[in-house]
Coordinates of C-alpha atoms in Angstrom, one line a residue:
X1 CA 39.8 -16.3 -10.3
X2 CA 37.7 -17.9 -7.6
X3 CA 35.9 -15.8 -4.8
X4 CA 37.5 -16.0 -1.4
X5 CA 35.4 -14.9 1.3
X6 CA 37.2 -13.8 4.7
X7 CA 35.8 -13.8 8.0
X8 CA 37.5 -11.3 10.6
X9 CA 35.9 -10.0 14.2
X10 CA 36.4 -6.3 14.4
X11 CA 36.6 -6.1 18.0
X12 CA 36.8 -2.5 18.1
X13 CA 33.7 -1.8 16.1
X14 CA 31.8 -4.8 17.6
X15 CA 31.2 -5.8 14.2
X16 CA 31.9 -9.0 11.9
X17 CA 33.8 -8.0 8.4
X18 CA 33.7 -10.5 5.8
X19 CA 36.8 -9.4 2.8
X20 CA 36.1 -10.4 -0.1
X21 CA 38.9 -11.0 -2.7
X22 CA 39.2 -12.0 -6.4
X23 CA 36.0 -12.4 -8.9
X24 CA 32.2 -11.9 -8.0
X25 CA 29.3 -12.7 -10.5
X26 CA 25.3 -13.6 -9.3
X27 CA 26.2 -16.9 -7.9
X28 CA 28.9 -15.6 -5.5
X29 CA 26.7 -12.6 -4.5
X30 CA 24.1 -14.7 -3.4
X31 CA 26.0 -17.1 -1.3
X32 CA 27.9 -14.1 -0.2
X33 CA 24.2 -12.6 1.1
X34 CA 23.2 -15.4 2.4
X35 CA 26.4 -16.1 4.8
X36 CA 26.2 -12.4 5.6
X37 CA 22.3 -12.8 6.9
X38 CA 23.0 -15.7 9.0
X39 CA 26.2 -14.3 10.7
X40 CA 23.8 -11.3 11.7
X41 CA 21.0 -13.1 12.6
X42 CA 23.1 -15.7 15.1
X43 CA 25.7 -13.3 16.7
X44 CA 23.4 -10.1 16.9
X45 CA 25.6 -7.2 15.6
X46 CA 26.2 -5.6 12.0
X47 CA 27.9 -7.0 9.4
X48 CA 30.2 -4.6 6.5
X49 CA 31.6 -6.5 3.4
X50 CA 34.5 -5.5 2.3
X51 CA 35.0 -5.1 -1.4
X52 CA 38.4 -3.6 -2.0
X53 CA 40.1 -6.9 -3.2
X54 CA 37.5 -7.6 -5.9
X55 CA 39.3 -7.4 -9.0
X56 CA 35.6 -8.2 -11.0
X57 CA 32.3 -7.3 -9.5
X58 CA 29.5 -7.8 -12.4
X59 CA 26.7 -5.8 -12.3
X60 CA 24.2 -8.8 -11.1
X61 CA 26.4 -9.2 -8.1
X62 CA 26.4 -5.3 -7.8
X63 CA 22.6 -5.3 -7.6
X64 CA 22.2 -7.6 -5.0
X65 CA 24.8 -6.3 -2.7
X66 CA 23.3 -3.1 -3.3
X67 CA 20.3 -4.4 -1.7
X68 CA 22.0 -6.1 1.2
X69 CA 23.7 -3.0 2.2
X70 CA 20.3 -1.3 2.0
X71 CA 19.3 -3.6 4.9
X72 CA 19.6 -2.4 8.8
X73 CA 22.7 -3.5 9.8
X74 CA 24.8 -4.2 6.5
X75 CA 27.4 -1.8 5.1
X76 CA 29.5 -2.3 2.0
X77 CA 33.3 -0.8 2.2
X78 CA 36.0 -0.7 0.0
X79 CA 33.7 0.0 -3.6
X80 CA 36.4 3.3 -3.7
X81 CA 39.1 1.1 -3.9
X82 CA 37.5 -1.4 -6.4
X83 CA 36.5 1.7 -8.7
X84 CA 39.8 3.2 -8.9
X85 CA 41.1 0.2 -9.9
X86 CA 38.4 -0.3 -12.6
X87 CA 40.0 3.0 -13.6
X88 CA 43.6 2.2 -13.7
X89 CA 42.7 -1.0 -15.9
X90 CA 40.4 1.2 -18.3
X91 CA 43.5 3.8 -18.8
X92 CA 45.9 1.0 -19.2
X93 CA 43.9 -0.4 -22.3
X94 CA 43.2 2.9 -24.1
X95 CA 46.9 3.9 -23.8
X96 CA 47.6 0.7 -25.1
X97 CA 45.4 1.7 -28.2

Protein backbone atom coordinates (compact mmCIF):
# COMPACT_ATOMS: atom_id res chain seq x y z
CA UNK A 1 0.00 0.00 0.00
CA UNK A 2 1.31 3.36 -1.05
CA UNK A 3 2.03 6.25 1.48
CA UNK A 4 -0.52 9.09 1.47
CA UNK A 5 0.53 12.09 3.07
CA UNK A 6 -2.20 14.61 4.37
CA UNK A 7 -1.96 18.18 4.87
CA UNK A 8 -4.45 19.76 7.46
CA UNK A 9 -4.13 23.53 9.33
CA UNK A 10 -4.89 22.98 12.96
CA UNK A 11 -6.25 26.34 13.52
CA UNK A 12 -6.70 25.91 17.11
CA UNK A 13 -3.18 24.80 17.82
CA UNK A 14 -1.62 27.20 15.26
CA UNK A 15 0.07 24.28 13.91
CA UNK A 16 0.26 22.33 10.47
CA UNK A 17 -0.55 18.37 10.83
CA UNK A 18 0.51 16.23 8.13
CA UNK A 19 -1.49 12.32 8.60
CA UNK A 20 0.05 9.95 7.33
CA UNK A 21 -1.75 6.73 6.20
CA UNK A 22 -0.81 3.25 4.78
CA UNK A 23 2.95 1.90 4.37
CA UNK A 24 6.30 3.80 5.37
CA UNK A 25 9.83 2.40 4.53
CA UNK A 26 13.30 4.89 4.20
CA UNK A 27 12.29 6.40 0.98
CA UNK A 28 8.90 7.66 2.29
CA UNK A 29 10.49 8.85 5.64
CA UNK A 30 12.74 10.94 3.94
CA UNK A 31 10.43 12.75 1.55
CA UNK A 32 8.14 12.81 4.50
CA UNK A 33 11.08 14.91 6.49
CA UNK A 34 11.86 16.87 3.96
CA UNK A 35 8.15 18.21 3.18
CA UNK A 36 7.89 18.56 6.99
CA UNK A 37 11.20 21.04 7.06
CA UNK A 38 10.05 23.13 4.39
CA UNK A 39 6.38 23.66 5.70
CA UNK A 40 8.19 24.85 8.97
CA UNK A 41 10.68 26.79 7.59
CA UNK A 42 8.09 28.85 5.04
CA UNK A 43 4.97 29.28 7.39
CA UNK A 44 6.85 29.72 10.78
CA UNK A 45 5.04 27.48 13.23
CA UNK A 46 5.47 23.70 14.42
CA UNK A 47 4.73 20.95 12.60
CA UNK A 48 3.27 17.20 14.35
CA UNK A 49 3.05 14.04 12.03
CA UNK A 50 0.56 12.06 12.57
CA UNK A 51 1.22 8.34 12.53
CA UNK A 52 -1.92 6.53 13.58
CA UNK A 53 -2.97 5.36 10.03
CA UNK A 54 0.32 3.66 9.30
CA UNK A 55 -0.46 0.16 8.98
CA UNK A 56 3.74 -0.53 8.35
CA UNK A 57 6.39 1.75 9.70
CA UNK A 58 9.92 -0.11 9.21
CA UNK A 59 12.49 0.55 11.43
CA UNK A 60 14.69 2.88 8.85
CA UNK A 61 11.70 5.15 8.56
CA UNK A 62 11.33 4.85 12.45
CA UNK A 63 14.89 6.23 12.86
CA UNK A 64 14.61 9.06 10.91
CA UNK A 65 11.38 10.30 12.25
CA UNK A 66 12.72 9.73 15.47
CA UNK A 67 15.24 12.29 14.64
CA UNK A 68 12.83 14.79 13.10
CA UNK A 69 10.71 14.85 16.13
CA UNK A 70 13.85 15.42 18.12
CA UNK A 71 14.03 18.74 16.23
CA UNK A 72 12.56 22.17 17.85
CA UNK A 73 9.36 22.35 16.53
CA UNK A 74 8.38 18.69 15.36
CA UNK A 75 6.25 16.30 17.29
CA UNK A 76 5.20 12.79 16.23
CA UNK A 77 1.47 11.65 17.33
CA UNK A 78 -0.50 8.77 16.97
CA UNK A 79 2.74 5.97 17.48
CA UNK A 80 0.10 4.58 20.46
CA UNK A 81 -2.32 3.89 17.98
CA UNK A 82 0.09 2.38 15.43
CA UNK A 83 1.54 0.05 18.30
CA UNK A 84 -1.56 -1.34 19.44
CA UNK A 85 -2.29 -2.20 16.22
CA UNK A 86 1.09 -3.89 15.75
CA UNK A 87 -0.27 -5.81 18.69
CA UNK A 88 -3.63 -6.81 17.59
CA UNK A 89 -1.88 -8.21 14.25
CA UNK A 90 0.87 -10.08 16.33
CA UNK A 91 -2.09 -11.86 18.62
CA UNK A 92 -4.06 -12.51 15.57
CA UNK A 93 -1.16 -14.74 14.01
CA UNK A 94 -0.08 -16.65 17.16
CA UNK A 95 -3.81 -17.59 17.76
CA UNK A 96 -3.83 -18.61 14.42
CA UNK A 97 -0.84 -21.03 15.31
Amino acid sequence: MPTEIKQVRDEANRRTVLRVSGEMFRDDAVLLARIADDIHRELLEPVALDLGDLDLLDSEAAHILRQLADKDGFTLEGTDVLLQSAIDEAERQAGSN
